[in-house]
Coordinates of N, CA and C in Angstrom, one line a residue:
X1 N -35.5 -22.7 -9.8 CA -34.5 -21.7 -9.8 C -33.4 -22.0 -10.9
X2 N -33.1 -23.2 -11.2 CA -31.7 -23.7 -12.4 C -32.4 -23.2 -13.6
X3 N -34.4 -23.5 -13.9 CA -34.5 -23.0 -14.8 C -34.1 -22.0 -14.9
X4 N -34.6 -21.0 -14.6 CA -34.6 -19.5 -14.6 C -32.6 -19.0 -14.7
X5 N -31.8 -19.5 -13.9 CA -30.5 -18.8 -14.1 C -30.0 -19.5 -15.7
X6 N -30.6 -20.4 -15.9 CA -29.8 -21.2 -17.5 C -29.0 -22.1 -16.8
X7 N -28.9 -22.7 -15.5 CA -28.3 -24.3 -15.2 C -29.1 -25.5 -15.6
X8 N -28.8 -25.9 -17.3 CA -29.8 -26.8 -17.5 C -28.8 -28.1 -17.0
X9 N -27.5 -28.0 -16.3 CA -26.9 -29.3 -16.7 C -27.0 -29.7 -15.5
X10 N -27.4 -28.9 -14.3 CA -28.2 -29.5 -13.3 C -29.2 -29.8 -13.3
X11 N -30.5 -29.4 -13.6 CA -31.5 -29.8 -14.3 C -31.8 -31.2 -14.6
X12 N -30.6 -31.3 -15.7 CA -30.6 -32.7 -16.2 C -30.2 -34.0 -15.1
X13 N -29.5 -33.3 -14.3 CA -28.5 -34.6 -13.2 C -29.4 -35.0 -12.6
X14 N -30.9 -33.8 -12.0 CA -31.8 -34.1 -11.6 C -32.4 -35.1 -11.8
X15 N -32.7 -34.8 -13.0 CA -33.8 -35.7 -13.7 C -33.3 -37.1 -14.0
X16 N -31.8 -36.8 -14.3 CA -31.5 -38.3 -14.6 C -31.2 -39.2 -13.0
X17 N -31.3 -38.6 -12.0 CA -31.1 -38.8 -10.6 C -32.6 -39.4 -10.4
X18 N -33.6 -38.8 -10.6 CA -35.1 -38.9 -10.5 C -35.3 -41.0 -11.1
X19 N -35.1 -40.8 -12.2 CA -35.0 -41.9 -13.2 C -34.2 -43.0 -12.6
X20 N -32.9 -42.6 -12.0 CA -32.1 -43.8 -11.7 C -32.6 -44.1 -10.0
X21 N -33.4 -43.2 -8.9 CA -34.3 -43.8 -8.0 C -35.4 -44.4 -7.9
X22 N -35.7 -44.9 -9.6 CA -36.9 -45.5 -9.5 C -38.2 -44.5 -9.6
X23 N -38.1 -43.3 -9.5 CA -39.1 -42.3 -9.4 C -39.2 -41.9 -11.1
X24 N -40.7 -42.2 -11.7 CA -41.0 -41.3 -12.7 C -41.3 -40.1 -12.5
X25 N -40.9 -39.0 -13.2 CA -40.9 -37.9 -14.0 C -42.0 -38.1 -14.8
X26 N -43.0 -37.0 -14.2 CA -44.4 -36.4 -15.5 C -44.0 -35.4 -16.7
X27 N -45.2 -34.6 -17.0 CA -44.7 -34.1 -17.9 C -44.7 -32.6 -17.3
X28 N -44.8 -32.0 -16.4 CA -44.2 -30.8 -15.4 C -42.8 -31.1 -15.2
X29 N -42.3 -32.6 -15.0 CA -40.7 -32.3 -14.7 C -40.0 -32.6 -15.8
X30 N -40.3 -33.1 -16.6 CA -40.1 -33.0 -18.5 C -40.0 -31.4 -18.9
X31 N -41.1 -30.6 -18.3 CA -41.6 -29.5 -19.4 C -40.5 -28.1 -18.7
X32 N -40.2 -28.8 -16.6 CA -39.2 -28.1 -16.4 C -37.9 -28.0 -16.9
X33 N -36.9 -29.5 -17.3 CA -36.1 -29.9 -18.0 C -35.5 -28.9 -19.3
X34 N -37.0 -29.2 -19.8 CA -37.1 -28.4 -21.3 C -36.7 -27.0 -21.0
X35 N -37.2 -26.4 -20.0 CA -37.5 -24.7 -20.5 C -36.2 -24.2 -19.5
X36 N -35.3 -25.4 -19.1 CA -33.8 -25.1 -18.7 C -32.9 -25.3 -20.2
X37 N -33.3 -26.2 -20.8 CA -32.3 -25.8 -22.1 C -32.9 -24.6 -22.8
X38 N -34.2 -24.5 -22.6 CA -34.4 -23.5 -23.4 C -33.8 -22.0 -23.2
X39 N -33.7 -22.1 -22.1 CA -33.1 -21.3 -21.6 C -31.6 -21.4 -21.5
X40 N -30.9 -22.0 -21.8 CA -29.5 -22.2 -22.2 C -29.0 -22.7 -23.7
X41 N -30.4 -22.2 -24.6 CA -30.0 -22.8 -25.9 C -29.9 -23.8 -26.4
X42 N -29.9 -25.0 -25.7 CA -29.5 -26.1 -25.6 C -30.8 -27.1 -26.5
X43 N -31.1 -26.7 -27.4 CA -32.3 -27.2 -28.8 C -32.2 -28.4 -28.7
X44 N -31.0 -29.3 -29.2 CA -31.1 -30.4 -29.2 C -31.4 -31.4 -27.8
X45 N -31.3 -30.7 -26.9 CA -31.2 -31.9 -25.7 C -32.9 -31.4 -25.4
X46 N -33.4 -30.1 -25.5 CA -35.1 -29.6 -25.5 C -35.7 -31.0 -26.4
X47 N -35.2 -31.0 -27.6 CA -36.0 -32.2 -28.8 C -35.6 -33.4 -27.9
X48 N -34.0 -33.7 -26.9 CA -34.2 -35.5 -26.5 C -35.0 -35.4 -25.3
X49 N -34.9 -34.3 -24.6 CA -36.2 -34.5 -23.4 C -37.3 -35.2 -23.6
X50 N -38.1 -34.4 -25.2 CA -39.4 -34.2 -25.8 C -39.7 -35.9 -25.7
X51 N -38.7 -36.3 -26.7 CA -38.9 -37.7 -27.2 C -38.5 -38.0 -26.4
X52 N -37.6 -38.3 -25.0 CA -37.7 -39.2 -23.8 C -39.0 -39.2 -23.2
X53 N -39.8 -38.0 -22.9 CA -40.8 -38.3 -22.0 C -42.0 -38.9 -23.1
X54 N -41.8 -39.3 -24.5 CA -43.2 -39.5 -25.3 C -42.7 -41.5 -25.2
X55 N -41.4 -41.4 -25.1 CA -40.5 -42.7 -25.4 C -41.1 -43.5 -23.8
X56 N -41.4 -42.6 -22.7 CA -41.6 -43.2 -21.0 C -43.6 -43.1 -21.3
X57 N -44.1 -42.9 -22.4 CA -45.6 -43.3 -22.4 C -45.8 -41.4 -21.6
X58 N -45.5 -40.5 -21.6 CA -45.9 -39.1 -21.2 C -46.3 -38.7 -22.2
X59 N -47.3 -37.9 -22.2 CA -47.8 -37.1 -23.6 C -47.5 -35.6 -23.5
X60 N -46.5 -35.4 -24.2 CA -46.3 -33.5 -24.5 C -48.0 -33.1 -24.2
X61 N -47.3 -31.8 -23.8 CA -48.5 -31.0 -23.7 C -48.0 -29.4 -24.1
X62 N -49.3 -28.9 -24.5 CA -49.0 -27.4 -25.3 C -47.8 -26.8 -24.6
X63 N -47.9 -26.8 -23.7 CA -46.3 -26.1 -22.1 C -45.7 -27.1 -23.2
X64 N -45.3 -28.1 -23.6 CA -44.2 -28.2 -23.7 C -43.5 -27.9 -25.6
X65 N -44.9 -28.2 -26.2 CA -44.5 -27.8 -27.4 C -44.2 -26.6 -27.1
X66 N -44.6 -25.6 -26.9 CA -43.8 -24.4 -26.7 C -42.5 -24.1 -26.3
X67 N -42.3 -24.5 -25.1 CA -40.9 -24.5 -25.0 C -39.8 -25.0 -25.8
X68 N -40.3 -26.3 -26.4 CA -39.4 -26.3 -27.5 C -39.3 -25.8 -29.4
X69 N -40.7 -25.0 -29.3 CA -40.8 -24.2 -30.2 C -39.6 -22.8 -30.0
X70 N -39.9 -22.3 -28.5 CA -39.0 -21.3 -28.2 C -37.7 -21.8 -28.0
X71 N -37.2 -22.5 -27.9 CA -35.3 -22.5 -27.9 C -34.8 -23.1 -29.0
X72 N -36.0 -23.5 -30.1 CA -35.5 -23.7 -31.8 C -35.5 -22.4 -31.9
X73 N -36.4 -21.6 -31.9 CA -36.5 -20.1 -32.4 C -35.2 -19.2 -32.3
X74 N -35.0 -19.4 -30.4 CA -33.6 -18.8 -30.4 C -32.7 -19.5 -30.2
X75 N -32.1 -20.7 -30.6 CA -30.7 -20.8 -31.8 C -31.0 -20.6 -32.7
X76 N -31.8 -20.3 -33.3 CA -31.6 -20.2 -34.7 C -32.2 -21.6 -36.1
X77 N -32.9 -22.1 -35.1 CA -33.1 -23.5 -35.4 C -34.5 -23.9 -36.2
X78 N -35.1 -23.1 -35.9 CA -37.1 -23.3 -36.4 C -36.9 -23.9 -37.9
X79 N -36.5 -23.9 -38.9 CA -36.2 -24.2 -40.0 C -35.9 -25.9 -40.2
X80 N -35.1 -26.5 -38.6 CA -34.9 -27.5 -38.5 C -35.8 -28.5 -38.6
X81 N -35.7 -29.4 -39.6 CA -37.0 -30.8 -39.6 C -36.7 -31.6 -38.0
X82 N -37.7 -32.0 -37.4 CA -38.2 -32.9 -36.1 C -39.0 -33.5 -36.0
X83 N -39.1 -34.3 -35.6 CA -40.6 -35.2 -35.7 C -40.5 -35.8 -34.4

């Protein structure tokens, strides 16, 4: 539901709550993360998700290159170099 209204900054409390219980995050709770900024615009924290979950040994998956294909698109961002 946070995805969907654009509460990514609960989202994130989540996840970083998830992380500081000892519980890993796959790449479903990565790919949910994501498509809360994406949904709030929030590009750059979509790209630190990306590279956190590649940085914890998770491998992106097409769900997630997408999402972060879609919230570079709309800010205005696609042009931006990433790696």
């Amino acid at each position: 539901a946070c995805e969907m209204c654009g509460q990514w900054q609960k989202v994130l409390q989540l996840l970083d709550w998830l992380q500081q219980s000892s519980l890993q995050p796959d790449i479903i709770t990565y790919n949910f993360a994501i498509g809360a900024c994406s949904n709030g615009e929030q590009w750059r924290r979509a790209l630190q998700l990306l590279d956190d979950a590649q940085q914890n040994g998770i491998q992106p998956n097409t769900t997630s290159i997408h999402l972060v294909v879609s919230v570079m698109k709309r800010s205005g961002r696609w042009n931006t170099t990433w790696t």
